[in-house]
């Protein structure tokens, strides 16, 4: 897999925010990998929406539509 974008500390912070007391390093890595996959899929859809609207700029509406 290419170099990760999201920091592991953010993964731990997210998991602790939802109630985890402790988070293993493999759990942080797994969450990061899955979130980055999902973000890439959302991004690809958002790009298609912006191009369909004949725009180069991706707007928040594109992202929200892509998540649906």
PDB file of N, CA and C in Angstrom:
ATOM      1  N   UNK A   1       0.851  -1.186   0.000  1.00  0.00           N
ATOM      2  CA  UNK A   1       0.000   0.000   0.000  1.00  0.00           C
ATOM      3  C   UNK A   1       0.891   1.241   0.000  1.00  0.00           C
ATOM      4  N   UNK A   2       0.472   2.282  -0.719  1.00  0.00           N
ATOM      5  CA  UNK A   2       1.260   3.518  -0.732  1.00  0.00           C
ATOM      6  C   UNK A   2       1.352   4.136   0.653  1.00  0.00           C
ATOM      7  N   UNK A   3       2.223   5.090   0.767  1.00  0.00           N
ATOM      8  CA  UNK A   3       2.446   5.761   2.041  1.00  0.00           C
ATOM      9  C   UNK A   3       1.132   6.298   2.603  1.00  0.00           C
ATOM     10  N   UNK A   4       0.915   6.074   3.887  1.00  0.00           N
ATOM     11  CA  UNK A   4      -0.323   6.480   4.544  1.00  0.00           C
ATOM     12  C   UNK A   4      -0.397   8.001   4.666  1.00  0.00           C
ATOM     13  N   UNK A   5      -1.625   8.510   4.636  1.00  0.00           N
ATOM     14  CA  UNK A   5      -1.852   9.944   4.748  1.00  0.00           C
ATOM     15  C   UNK A   5      -2.293  10.303   6.160  1.00  0.00           C
ATOM     16  N   UNK A   6      -3.179   9.503   6.729  1.00  0.00           N
ATOM     17  CA  UNK A   6      -3.724   9.802   8.050  1.00  0.00           C
ATOM     18  C   UNK A   6      -2.765   9.339   9.146  1.00  0.00           C
ATOM     19  N   UNK A   7      -2.566  10.161  10.174  1.00  0.00           N
ATOM     20  CA  UNK A   7      -1.662   9.772  11.261  1.00  0.00           C
ATOM     21  C   UNK A   7      -2.306   8.763  12.216  1.00  0.00           C
ATOM     22  N   UNK A   8      -1.474   7.866  12.749  1.00  0.00           N
ATOM     23  CA  UNK A   8      -1.974   6.860  13.686  1.00  0.00           C
ATOM     24  C   UNK A   8      -2.541   7.497  14.949  1.00  0.00           C
ATOM     25  N   UNK A   9      -1.974   8.616  15.372  1.00  0.00           N
ATOM     26  CA  UNK A   9      -2.474   9.292  16.577  1.00  0.00           C
ATOM     27  C   UNK A   9      -3.935   9.705  16.398  1.00  0.00           C
ATOM     28  N   UNK A  10      -4.300  10.110  15.184  1.00  0.00           N
ATOM     29  CA  UNK A  10      -5.689  10.490  14.924  1.00  0.00           C
ATOM     30  C   UNK A  10      -6.607   9.277  15.021  1.00  0.00           C
ATOM     31  N   UNK A  11      -6.119   8.096  14.627  1.00  0.00           N
ATOM     32  CA  UNK A  11      -6.922   6.876  14.711  1.00  0.00           C
ATOM     33  C   UNK A  11      -7.208   6.540  16.172  1.00  0.00           C
ATOM     34  N   UNK A  12      -6.175   6.670  16.995  1.00  0.00           N
ATOM     35  CA  UNK A  12      -6.357   6.404  18.423  1.00  0.00           C
ATOM     36  C   UNK A  12      -7.335   7.406  19.025  1.00  0.00           C
ATOM     37  N   UNK A  13      -7.200   8.646  18.647  1.00  0.00           N
ATOM     38  CA  UNK A  13      -8.083   9.695  19.161  1.00  0.00           C
ATOM     39  C   UNK A  13      -9.540   9.406  18.791  1.00  0.00           C
ATOM     40  N   UNK A  14      -9.767   9.000  17.548  1.00  0.00           N
ATOM     41  CA  UNK A  14     -11.127   8.663  17.109  1.00  0.00           C
ATOM     42  C   UNK A  14     -11.708   7.504  17.919  1.00  0.00           C
ATOM     43  N   UNK A  15     -10.924   6.460  18.083  1.00  0.00           N
ATOM     44  CA  UNK A  15     -11.410   5.287  18.803  1.00  0.00           C
ATOM     45  C   UNK A  15     -11.655   5.583  20.282  1.00  0.00           C
ATOM     46  N   UNK A  16     -10.801   6.404  20.875  1.00  0.00           N
ATOM     47  CA  UNK A  16     -11.008   6.774  22.278  1.00  0.00           C
ATOM     48  C   UNK A  16     -12.222   7.677  22.425  1.00  0.00           C
ATOM     49  N   UNK A  17     -12.467   8.500  21.425  1.00  0.00           N
ATOM     50  CA  UNK A  17     -13.628   9.394  21.451  1.00  0.00           C
ATOM     51  C   UNK A  17     -14.935   8.604  21.524  1.00  0.00           C
ATOM     52  N   UNK A  18     -14.955   7.428  20.885  1.00  0.00           N
ATOM     53  CA  UNK A  18     -16.166   6.609  20.886  1.00  0.00           C
ATOM     54  C   UNK A  18     -16.186   5.580  22.012  1.00  0.00           C
ATOM     55  N   UNK A  19     -15.218   5.671  22.929  1.00  0.00           N
ATOM     56  CA  UNK A  19     -15.289   4.851  24.122  1.00  0.00           C
ATOM     57  C   UNK A  19     -14.195   3.830  24.371  1.00  0.00           C
ATOM     58  N   UNK A  20     -13.245   3.679  23.465  1.00  0.00           N
ATOM     59  CA  UNK A  20     -12.168   2.703  23.679  1.00  0.00           C
ATOM     60  C   UNK A  20     -11.247   3.185  24.801  1.00  0.00           C
ATOM     61  N   UNK A  21     -10.899   2.279  25.694  1.00  0.00           N
ATOM     62  CA  UNK A  21      -9.961   2.634  26.762  1.00  0.00           C
ATOM     63  C   UNK A  21      -8.526   2.529  26.270  1.00  0.00           C
ATOM     64  N   UNK A  22      -8.256   1.466  25.513  1.00  0.00           N
ATOM     65  CA  UNK A  22      -6.926   1.254  24.968  1.00  0.00           C
ATOM     66  C   UNK A  22      -7.076   0.825  23.517  1.00  0.00           C
ATOM     67  N   UNK A  23      -6.057   1.148  22.706  1.00  0.00           N
ATOM     68  CA  UNK A  23      -6.106   0.816  21.283  1.00  0.00           C
ATOM     69  C   UNK A  23      -4.755   0.240  20.877  1.00  0.00           C
ATOM     70  N   UNK A  24      -4.767  -0.945  20.292  1.00  0.00           N
ATOM     71  CA  UNK A  24      -3.516  -1.566  19.850  1.00  0.00           C
ATOM     72  C   UNK A  24      -3.018  -0.905  18.570  1.00  0.00           C
ATOM     73  N   UNK A  25      -1.710  -1.011  18.350  1.00  0.00           N
ATOM     74  CA  UNK A  25      -1.139  -0.467  17.121  1.00  0.00           C
ATOM     75  C   UNK A  25      -1.739  -1.120  15.871  1.00  0.00           C
ATOM     76  N   UNK A  26      -1.916  -2.455  15.856  1.00  0.00           N
ATOM     77  CA  UNK A  26      -2.536  -3.061  14.669  1.00  0.00           C
ATOM     78  C   UNK A  26      -3.968  -2.543  14.421  1.00  0.00           C
ATOM     79  N   UNK A  27      -4.698  -2.232  15.486  1.00  0.00           N
ATOM     80  CA  UNK A  27      -6.053  -1.691  15.328  1.00  0.00           C
ATOM     81  C   UNK A  27      -5.992  -0.302  14.707  1.00  0.00           C
ATOM     82  N   UNK A  28      -5.033   0.503  15.109  1.00  0.00           N
ATOM     83  CA  UNK A  28      -4.875   1.847  14.539  1.00  0.00           C
ATOM     84  C   UNK A  28      -4.550   1.757  13.051  1.00  0.00           C
ATOM     85  N   UNK A  29      -3.648   0.848  12.711  1.00  0.00           N
ATOM     86  CA  UNK A  29      -3.242   0.671  11.310  1.00  0.00           C
ATOM     87  C   UNK A  29      -4.430   0.185  10.480  1.00  0.00           C
ATOM     88  N   UNK A  30      -5.189  -0.769  11.012  1.00  0.00           N
ATOM     89  CA  UNK A  30      -6.346  -1.307  10.281  1.00  0.00           C
ATOM     90  C   UNK A  30      -7.391  -0.223  10.046  1.00  0.00           C
ATOM     91  N   UNK A  31      -7.675   0.586  11.059  1.00  0.00           N
ATOM     92  CA  UNK A  31      -8.644   1.669  10.908  1.00  0.00           C
ATOM     93  C   UNK A  31      -8.161   2.669   9.866  1.00  0.00           C
ATOM     94  N   UNK A  32      -6.877   3.017   9.928  1.00  0.00           N
ATOM     95  CA  UNK A  32      -6.321   3.960   8.958  1.00  0.00           C
ATOM     96  C   UNK A  32      -6.469   3.432   7.537  1.00  0.00           C
ATOM     97  N   UNK A  33      -6.141   2.166   7.322  1.00  0.00           N
ATOM     98  CA  UNK A  33      -6.233   1.577   5.987  1.00  0.00           C
ATOM     99  C   UNK A  33      -7.666   1.616   5.464  1.00  0.00           C
ATOM    100  N   UNK A  34      -8.620   1.253   6.312  1.00  0.00           N
ATOM    101  CA  UNK A  34     -10.020   1.224   5.885  1.00  0.00           C
ATOM    102  C   UNK A  34     -10.553   2.631   5.624  1.00  0.00           C
ATOM    103  N   UNK A  35     -10.210   3.586   6.488  1.00  0.00           N
ATOM    104  CA  UNK A  35     -10.670   4.960   6.282  1.00  0.00           C
ATOM    105  C   UNK A  35     -10.081   5.560   5.008  1.00  0.00           C
ATOM    106  N   UNK A  36      -8.820   5.263   4.741  1.00  0.00           N
ATOM    107  CA  UNK A  36      -8.199   5.784   3.525  1.00  0.00           C
ATOM    108  C   UNK A  36      -8.826   5.170   2.271  1.00  0.00           C
ATOM    109  N   UNK A  37      -9.192   3.884   2.329  1.00  0.00           N
ATOM    110  CA  UNK A  37      -9.883   3.250   1.197  1.00  0.00           C
ATOM    111  C   UNK A  37     -11.228   3.933   0.965  1.00  0.00           C
ATOM    112  N   UNK A  38     -11.970   4.130   2.054  1.00  0.00           N
ATOM    113  CA  UNK A  38     -13.285   4.765   1.944  1.00  0.00           C
ATOM    114  C   UNK A  38     -13.151   6.195   1.427  1.00  0.00           C
ATOM    115  N   UNK A  39     -12.161   6.921   1.925  1.00  0.00           N
ATOM    116  CA  UNK A  39     -11.958   8.313   1.492  1.00  0.00           C
ATOM    117  C   UNK A  39     -11.616   8.365   0.009  1.00  0.00           C
ATOM    118  N   UNK A  40     -10.837   7.408  -0.460  1.00  0.00           N
ATOM    119  CA  UNK A  40     -10.487   7.378  -1.880  1.00  0.00           C
ATOM    120  C   UNK A  40     -11.724   7.119  -2.744  1.00  0.00           C
ATOM    121  N   UNK A  41     -12.571   6.197  -2.313  1.00  0.00           N
ATOM    122  CA  UNK A  41     -13.791   5.908  -3.053  1.00  0.00           C
ATOM    123  C   UNK A  41     -14.718   7.124  -3.083  1.00  0.00           C
ATOM    124  N   UNK A  42     -14.863   7.786  -1.957  1.00  0.00           N
ATOM    125  CA  UNK A  42     -15.687   8.994  -1.880  1.00  0.00           C
ATOM    126  C   UNK A  42     -15.098  10.069  -2.775  1.00  0.00           C
ATOM    127  N   UNK A  43     -13.793  10.231  -2.735  1.00  0.00           N
ATOM    128  CA  UNK A  43     -13.134  11.227  -3.565  1.00  0.00           C
ATOM    129  C   UNK A  43     -13.337  10.986  -5.048  1.00  0.00           C
ATOM    130  N   UNK A  44     -13.245   9.736  -5.463  1.00  0.00           N
ATOM    131  CA  UNK A  44     -13.448   9.408  -6.879  1.00  0.00           C
ATOM    132  C   UNK A  44     -14.861   9.773  -7.324  1.00  0.00           C
ATOM    133  N   UNK A  45     -15.849   9.455  -6.494  1.00  0.00           N
ATOM    134  CA  UNK A  45     -17.230   9.803  -6.828  1.00  0.00           C
ATOM    135  C   UNK A  45     -17.413  11.314  -6.861  1.00  0.00           C
ATOM    136  N   UNK A  46     -16.830  12.013  -5.891  1.00  0.00           N
ATOM    137  CA  UNK A  46     -16.954  13.471  -5.830  1.00  0.00           C
ATOM    138  C   UNK A  46     -16.344  14.119  -7.071  1.00  0.00           C
ATOM    139  N   UNK A  47     -15.236  13.590  -7.539  1.00  0.00           N
ATOM    140  CA  UNK A  47     -14.608  14.113  -8.752  1.00  0.00           C
ATOM    141  C   UNK A  47     -15.548  13.931  -9.946  1.00  0.00           C
ATOM    142  N   UNK A  48     -16.182  12.770 -10.029  1.00  0.00           N
ATOM    143  CA  UNK A  48     -17.132  12.542 -11.126  1.00  0.00           C
ATOM    144  C   UNK A  48     -18.281  13.537 -11.072  1.00  0.00           C
ATOM    145  N   UNK A  49     -18.797  13.808  -9.872  1.00  0.00           N
ATOM    146  CA  UNK A  49     -19.892  14.780  -9.737  1.00  0.00           C
ATOM    147  C   UNK A  49     -19.451  16.171 -10.159  1.00  0.00           C
ATOM    148  N   UNK A  50     -18.257  16.571  -9.748  1.00  0.00           N
ATOM    149  CA  UNK A  50     -17.792  17.920 -10.115  1.00  0.00           C
ATOM    150  C   UNK A  50     -17.561  18.019 -11.618  1.00  0.00           C
ATOM    151  N   UNK A  51     -17.010  16.976 -12.226  1.00  0.00           N
ATOM    152  CA  UNK A  51     -16.793  16.991 -13.681  1.00  0.00           C
ATOM    153  C   UNK A  51     -18.118  17.003 -14.432  1.00  0.00           C
ATOM    154  N   UNK A  52     -19.095  16.267 -13.910  1.00  0.00           N
ATOM    155  CA  UNK A  52     -20.416  16.253 -14.534  1.00  0.00           C
ATOM    156  C   UNK A  52     -21.018  17.664 -14.535  1.00  0.00           C
ATOM    157  N   UNK A  53     -20.715  18.425 -13.485  1.00  0.00           N
ATOM    158  CA  UNK A  53     -21.200  19.808 -13.381  1.00  0.00           C
ATOM    159  C   UNK A  53     -20.276  20.789 -14.099  1.00  0.00           C
ATOM    160  N   UNK A  54     -19.300  20.244 -14.814  1.00  0.00           N
ATOM    161  CA  UNK A  54     -18.328  21.053 -15.572  1.00  0.00           C
ATOM    162  C   UNK A  54     -17.541  22.008 -14.666  1.00  0.00           C
ATOM    163  N   UNK A  55     -17.138  21.471 -13.521  1.00  0.00           N
ATOM    164  CA  UNK A  55     -16.309  22.230 -12.578  1.00  0.00           C
ATOM    165  C   UNK A  55     -15.014  21.481 -12.327  1.00  0.00           C
ATOM    166  N   UNK A  56     -13.980  22.241 -12.008  1.00  0.00           N
ATOM    167  CA  UNK A  56     -12.715  21.642 -11.601  1.00  0.00           C
ATOM    168  C   UNK A  56     -12.632  21.551 -10.081  1.00  0.00           C
ATOM    169  N   UNK A  57     -13.419  22.370  -9.412  1.00  0.00           N
ATOM    170  CA  UNK A  57     -13.396  22.432  -7.954  1.00  0.00           C
ATOM    171  C   UNK A  57     -14.404  21.458  -7.360  1.00  0.00           C
ATOM    172  N   UNK A  58     -13.940  20.660  -6.414  1.00  0.00           N
ATOM    173  CA  UNK A  58     -14.841  19.764  -5.689  1.00  0.00           C
ATOM    174  C   UNK A  58     -15.430  20.558  -4.531  1.00  0.00           C
ATOM    175  N   UNK A  59     -16.748  20.541  -4.451  1.00  0.00           N
ATOM    176  CA  UNK A  59     -17.449  21.279  -3.391  1.00  0.00           C
ATOM    177  C   UNK A  59     -17.977  20.309  -2.347  1.00  0.00           C
ATOM    178  N   UNK A  60     -18.386  20.873  -1.223  1.00  0.00           N
ATOM    179  CA  UNK A  60     -18.899  20.033  -0.140  1.00  0.00           C
ATOM    180  C   UNK A  60     -20.115  19.228  -0.589  1.00  0.00           C
ATOM    181  N   UNK A  61     -20.923  19.795  -1.472  1.00  0.00           N
ATOM    182  CA  UNK A  61     -22.097  19.076  -1.976  1.00  0.00           C
ATOM    183  C   UNK A  61     -21.687  17.810  -2.732  1.00  0.00           C
ATOM    184  N   UNK A  62     -20.557  17.884  -3.451  1.00  0.00           N
ATOM    185  CA  UNK A  62     -20.057  16.717  -4.182  1.00  0.00           C
ATOM    186  C   UNK A  62     -19.696  15.598  -3.202  1.00  0.00           C
ATOM    187  N   UNK A  63     -19.042  15.976  -2.127  1.00  0.00           N
ATOM    188  CA  UNK A  63     -18.642  15.001  -1.119  1.00  0.00           C
ATOM    189  C   UNK A  63     -19.890  14.379  -0.479  1.00  0.00           C
ATOM    190  N   UNK A  64     -20.852  15.228  -0.113  1.00  0.00           N
ATOM    191  CA  UNK A  64     -22.073  14.731   0.531  1.00  0.00           C
ATOM    192  C   UNK A  64     -22.842  13.802  -0.392  1.00  0.00           C
ATOM    193  N   UNK A  65     -22.927  14.135  -1.670  1.00  0.00           N
ATOM    194  CA  UNK A  65     -23.582  13.252  -2.641  1.00  0.00           C
ATOM    195  C   UNK A  65     -22.828  11.930  -2.773  1.00  0.00           C
ATOM    196  N   UNK A  66     -21.523  12.000  -2.772  1.00  0.00           N
ATOM    197  CA  UNK A  66     -20.698  10.800  -2.935  1.00  0.00           C
ATOM    198  C   UNK A  66     -20.854   9.838  -1.757  1.00  0.00           C
ATOM    199  N   UNK A  67     -21.115  10.373  -0.587  1.00  0.00           N
ATOM    200  CA  UNK A  67     -21.259   9.528   0.602  1.00  0.00           C
ATOM    201  C   UNK A  67     -22.574   8.759   0.578  1.00  0.00           C
ATOM    202  N   UNK A  68     -23.602   9.321  -0.043  1.00  0.00           N
ATOM    203  CA  UNK A  68     -24.925   8.667  -0.086  1.00  0.00           C
ATOM    204  C   UNK A  68     -24.887   7.341  -0.775  1.00  0.00           C
TER     205      UNK A  68
END
